[in-house]
PDB file of C-alpha atoms in Angstrom:
ATOM      1  CA  MET A  27     140.791 115.773 115.358  1.00 30.00           C
ATOM      2  CA  ILE A  28     138.025 116.838 117.694  1.00 33.00           C
ATOM      3  CA  GLY A  29     138.728 117.360 121.375  1.00 37.00           C
ATOM      4  CA  GLU A  30     136.635 116.169 124.256  1.00 41.00           C
ATOM      5  CA  PRO A  31     133.378 118.026 125.029  1.00 40.00           C
ATOM      6  CA  ARG A  32     133.737 120.316 128.034  1.00 43.00           C
ATOM      7  CA  ASP A  33     130.858 122.123 129.754  1.00 44.00           C
ATOM      8  CA  GLY A  34     128.618 121.816 126.693  1.00 42.00           C
ATOM      9  CA  LEU A  35     131.315 123.075 124.301  1.00 43.00           C
ATOM     10  CA  LEU A  36     133.321 121.047 121.883  1.00 38.00           C
ATOM     11  CA  LEU A  37     136.849 122.284 121.392  1.00 39.00           C
ATOM     12  CA  ALA A  38     137.930 121.322 117.910  1.00 37.00           C
ATOM     13  CA  ASP A  39     141.410 120.869 116.584  1.00 35.00           C
ATOM     14  CA  GLU A  40     140.154 122.659 113.482  1.00 39.00           C
ATOM     15  CA  HIS A  41     141.670 126.088 113.668  1.00 41.00           C
ATOM     16  CA  LEU A  42     141.328 129.365 111.869  1.00 40.00           C
ATOM     17  CA  LEU A  43     144.798 130.709 111.203  1.00 37.00           C
ATOM     18  CA  CYS A  44     145.346 134.438 111.191  1.00 39.00           C
ATOM     19  CA  GLY A  45     148.999 135.286 110.893  1.00 39.00           C
ATOM     20  CA  ALA A  46     150.765 133.401 113.646  1.00 38.00           C
ATOM     21  CA  HIS A  47     147.668 133.220 115.826  1.00 41.00           C
ATOM     22  CA  ARG A  48     145.437 130.193 116.118  1.00 43.00           C
ATOM     23  CA  PHE A  49     141.730 130.483 116.864  1.00 45.00           C
ATOM     24  CA  THR A  50     139.807 127.450 118.085  1.00 46.00           C
ATOM     25  CA  LEU A  51     136.288 127.063 116.729  1.00 50.00           C
ATOM     26  CA  LEU A  52     133.675 126.394 119.400  1.00 56.00           C
ATOM     27  CA  THR A  53     130.934 124.132 118.066  1.00 46.00           C
ATOM     28  CA  GLU A  54     128.589 121.413 119.156  1.00 45.00           C
ATOM     29  CA  LYS A  55     129.022 117.869 117.910  1.00 39.00           C
ATOM     30  CA  SER A  56     127.165 117.223 114.677  1.00 35.00           C
ATOM     31  CA  SER A  57     124.625 114.429 114.799  1.00 37.00           C
ATOM     32  CA  THR A  58     124.911 113.946 111.033  1.00 38.00           C
ATOM     33  CA  SER A  59     128.689 114.018 110.693  1.00 36.00           C
ATOM     34  CA  PRO A  60     130.362 112.656 113.817  1.00 42.00           C
ATOM     35  CA  GLY A  61     133.497 114.573 114.614  1.00 44.00           C
ATOM     36  CA  CYS A  62     132.671 117.507 112.327  1.00 38.00           C
ATOM     37  CA  PRO A  63     131.595 120.995 113.374  1.00 43.00           C
ATOM     38  CA  THR A  64     128.004 121.876 112.562  1.00 43.00           C
ATOM     39  CA  PRO A  65     127.745 125.135 110.614  1.00 43.00           C
ATOM     40  CA  THR A  66     124.987 127.456 111.791  1.00 46.00           C
ATOM     41  CA  MET A  67     124.703 129.508 108.618  1.00 44.00           C
ATOM     42  CA  LYS A  68     126.186 129.686 105.141  1.00 44.00           C
ATOM     43  CA  GLU A  69     128.114 132.746 104.086  1.00 43.00           C
ATOM     44  CA  ALA A  70     125.947 133.184 101.001  1.00 42.00           C
ATOM     45  CA  ASP A  71     122.851 133.254 103.222  1.00 47.00           C
ATOM     46  CA  MET A  72     124.147 135.879 105.664  1.00 40.00           C
ATOM     47  CA  PRO A  73     121.308 138.099 106.808  1.00 47.00           C
ATOM     48  CA  ARG A  74     121.173 141.851 106.287  1.00 78.00           C
ATOM     49  CA  THR A  75     123.291 142.837 109.290  1.00 94.00           C
ATOM     50  CA  THR A  76     126.201 140.773 110.578  1.00 96.00           C
ATOM     51  CA  GLN A  77     128.662 141.837 113.230  1.00 98.00           C
ATOM     52  CA  LEU A  78     132.080 140.371 113.917  1.00 98.00           C
ATOM     53  CA  ARG A  79     132.689 140.871 117.619  1.00 98.00           C
ATOM     54  CA  THR A  80     136.056 140.480 119.299  1.00 99.00           C
ATOM     55  CA  TYR A  81     136.185 140.660 123.078  1.00 99.00           C
ATOM     56  CA  THR A  82     139.403 140.773 125.075  1.00 99.00           C
ATOM     57  CA  ILE A  83     138.691 138.780 128.230  1.00 99.00           C
ATOM     58  CA  ARG A  84     140.253 139.218 131.676  1.00 99.00           C
ATOM     59  CA  GLU A  85     143.181 136.874 132.268  1.00 98.00           C
ATOM     60  CA  GLY A  86     142.130 133.403 133.373  1.00 98.00           C
ATOM     61  CA  LEU A  87     138.432 133.895 132.570  1.00 99.00           C
ATOM     62  CA  LEU A  88     138.288 133.052 128.844  1.00 98.00           C
ATOM     63  CA  ASP A  89     137.028 129.477 129.196  1.00 98.00           C
ATOM     64  CA  GLU A  90     134.517 130.486 131.884  1.00 98.00           C
ATOM     65  CA  TRP A  91     133.224 133.307 129.651  1.00 98.00           C
ATOM     66  CA  ALA A  92     132.880 130.926 126.680  1.00 98.00           C
ATOM     67  CA  VAL A  93     130.778 128.488 128.712  1.00 98.00           C
ATOM     68  CA  LYS A  94     128.527 131.211 130.140  1.00 98.00           C
ATOM     69  CA  TRP A  95     128.149 132.833 126.709  1.00 98.00           C
ATOM     70  CA  ARG A  96     127.157 129.484 125.156  1.00 98.00           C
ATOM     71  CA  ASN A  97     124.759 128.444 127.920  1.00 98.00           C
ATOM     72  CA  LEU A  98     123.201 131.811 128.827  1.00 97.00           C
ATOM     73  CA  VAL A  99     123.626 134.368 126.039  1.00 98.00           C
ATOM     74  CA  VAL A 100     123.158 132.199 122.944  1.00 98.00           C
ATOM     75  CA  PRO A 101     119.726 130.724 123.816  1.00 98.00           C
ATOM     76  CA  LEU A 102     118.260 134.175 124.508  1.00 97.00           C
ATOM     77  CA  ARG A 103     119.833 135.713 121.399  1.00 98.00           C
ATOM     78  CA  LEU A 104     118.371 132.914 119.270  1.00 98.00           C
ATOM     79  CA  GLU A 105     114.961 133.288 120.888  1.00 96.00           C
ATOM     80  CA  LEU A 106     114.982 137.001 120.028  1.00 96.00           C
ATOM     81  CA  GLY A 107     115.681 136.336 116.349  1.00 95.00           C
ATOM     82  CA  PHE A 108     119.460 136.633 116.159  1.00 97.00           C
ATOM     83  CA  GLU A 109     121.654 134.078 114.397  1.00 96.00           C
ATOM     84  CA  ILE A 110     125.058 133.030 115.671  1.00 98.00           C
ATOM     85  CA  GLY A 111     127.501 132.342 112.833  1.00 96.00           C
ATOM     86  CA  GLY A 112     130.226 130.852 115.006  1.00 97.00           C
ATOM     87  CA  ALA A 113     132.447 131.528 117.979  1.00 98.00           C
ATOM     88  CA  TRP A 114     136.186 131.159 118.461  1.00 98.00           C
ATOM     89  CA  VAL A 115     138.697 131.599 121.257  1.00 98.00           C
ATOM     90  CA  ASP A 116     142.260 132.874 120.905  1.00 98.00           C
ATOM     91  CA  HIS A 117     143.951 131.695 124.099  1.00 98.00           C
ATOM     92  CA  GLU A 118     147.212 133.448 123.267  1.00 98.00           C
ATOM     93  CA  ARG A 119     145.515 136.858 123.261  1.00 98.00           C
ATOM     94  CA  SER A 120     142.694 135.960 125.683  1.00 99.00           C
ATOM     95  CA  GLN A 121     140.127 136.900 123.044  1.00 99.00           C
ATOM     96  CA  PHE A 122     136.644 135.645 122.279  1.00 99.00           C
ATOM     97  CA  ILE A 123     135.520 136.170 118.679  1.00 99.00           C
ATOM     98  CA  TRP A 124     132.000 135.598 117.374  1.00 98.00           C
ATOM     99  CA  LEU A 125     129.603 136.400 114.542  1.00 98.00           C
ATOM    100  CA  ILE A 126     126.075 137.583 115.257  1.00 98.00           C
ATOM    101  CA  SER A 127     123.463 138.401 112.609  1.00 96.00           C
ATOM    102  CA  TYR A 128     119.965 139.771 112.515  1.00 96.00           C
ATOM    103  CA  GLU A 129     117.387 140.146 109.781  1.00 94.00           C
ATOM    104  CA  GLY A 130     113.889 141.182 110.702  1.00 90.00           C
ATOM    105  CA  ASP A 131     111.241 143.849 110.447  1.00 88.00           C
ATOM    106  CA  ASP A 132     113.391 146.245 112.461  1.00 91.00           C
ATOM    107  CA  THR A 133     117.089 147.110 112.583  1.00 93.00           C
ATOM    108  CA  PHE A 134     119.889 145.232 114.296  1.00 95.00           C
ATOM    109  CA  GLU A 135     120.234 148.142 116.711  1.00 95.00           C
ATOM    110  CA  GLU A 136     116.547 147.999 117.682  1.00 96.00           C
ATOM    111  CA  ALA A 137     116.682 144.224 118.149  1.00 96.00           C
ATOM    112  CA  ASN A 138     119.851 144.596 120.205  1.00 97.00           C
ATOM    113  CA  LYS A 139     118.172 147.194 122.442  1.00 97.00           C
ATOM    114  CA  ARG A 140     115.303 144.735 123.013  1.00 96.00           C
ATOM    115  CA  TYR A 141     117.842 142.067 123.985  1.00 98.00           C
ATOM    116  CA  TRP A 142     119.535 144.308 126.563  1.00 97.00           C
ATOM    117  CA  ALA A 143     116.182 145.596 127.909  1.00 97.00           C
ATOM    118  CA  SER A 144     114.747 142.090 128.234  1.00 97.00           C
ATOM    119  CA  PRO A 145     113.909 140.997 131.789  1.00 97.00           C
ATOM    120  CA  ARG A 146     115.317 137.585 130.814  1.00 96.00           C
ATOM    121  CA  ARG A 147     118.667 139.223 129.950  1.00 97.00           C
ATOM    122  CA  GLU A 148     118.775 140.871 133.354  1.00 96.00           C
ATOM    123  CA  ALA A 149     117.841 137.570 135.018  1.00 96.00           C
ATOM    124  CA  LEU A 150     120.908 135.885 133.490  1.00 96.00           C
ATOM    125  CA  GLY A 151     123.023 137.520 136.188  1.00 94.00           C
ATOM    126  CA  LEU A 152     125.885 137.854 133.715  1.00 96.00           C
ATOM    127  CA  ASP A 153     127.625 141.217 133.740  1.00 96.00           C
ATOM    128  CA  PRO A 154     130.023 141.492 130.776  1.00 96.00           C
ATOM    129  CA  ALA A 155     132.055 144.064 132.734  1.00 97.00           C
ATOM    130  CA  ASN A 156     133.190 141.230 135.017  1.00 98.00           C
ATOM    131  CA  TYR A 157     134.805 139.491 132.034  1.00 99.00           C
ATOM    132  CA  LEU A 158     135.474 141.949 129.204  1.00 98.00           C
ATOM    133  CA  LEU A 159     138.423 144.320 129.091  1.00 99.00           C
ATOM    134  CA  ALA A 160     137.771 145.562 125.542  1.00 98.00           C
ATOM    135  CA  ARG A 161     135.301 145.127 122.673  1.00 98.00           C
ATOM    136  CA  ASP A 162     135.762 145.530 118.943  1.00 98.00           C
ATOM    137  CA  VAL A 163     132.508 145.363 116.965  1.00 98.00           C
ATOM    138  CA  ARG A 164     132.532 145.521 113.165  1.00 98.00           C
ATOM    139  CA  GLU A 165     129.739 145.200 110.630  1.00 96.00           C
ATOM    140  CA  VAL A 166     130.822 142.770 107.929  1.00 94.00           C
ATOM    141  CA  GLU A 167     129.425 141.501 104.630  1.00 90.00           C
ATOM    142  CA  ALA A 168     129.870 138.137 102.918  1.00 86.00           C
ATOM    143  CA  VAL A 169     132.084 138.060  99.845  1.00 88.00           C
ATOM    144  CA  GLN A 170     129.969 137.144  96.826  1.00 85.00           C
TER     145      GLN A 170
END
């Protein structure tokens, strides 16, 4: 069952189970399949570099971070050539988990430096230090 949209996010009752922890997938409503999450990329089509990022968020700020990430960070990342493979929240651990990929004429690191140096990034007025307590960033590959 799909929950009610909130601040541009749709909280789904479709969960990723990892041990005893439940992660809620954050998606937008699909126009083609009402009530179903819309995938943004297929595993088999994963670009050259994909990172699985897990952020531990300050207590009480997880939902606020998710909304700001979706409305501010995602549009700029997409504009700069990144792909977002999905985003999840783990309320029990106050964690935000997401997949980001990049395939282009340069490296992920170079594209990421351009993102952080962008005047538009600075204009967002979003300082991750106000929300994030810890970051875990891993490069991952799709299983073939």
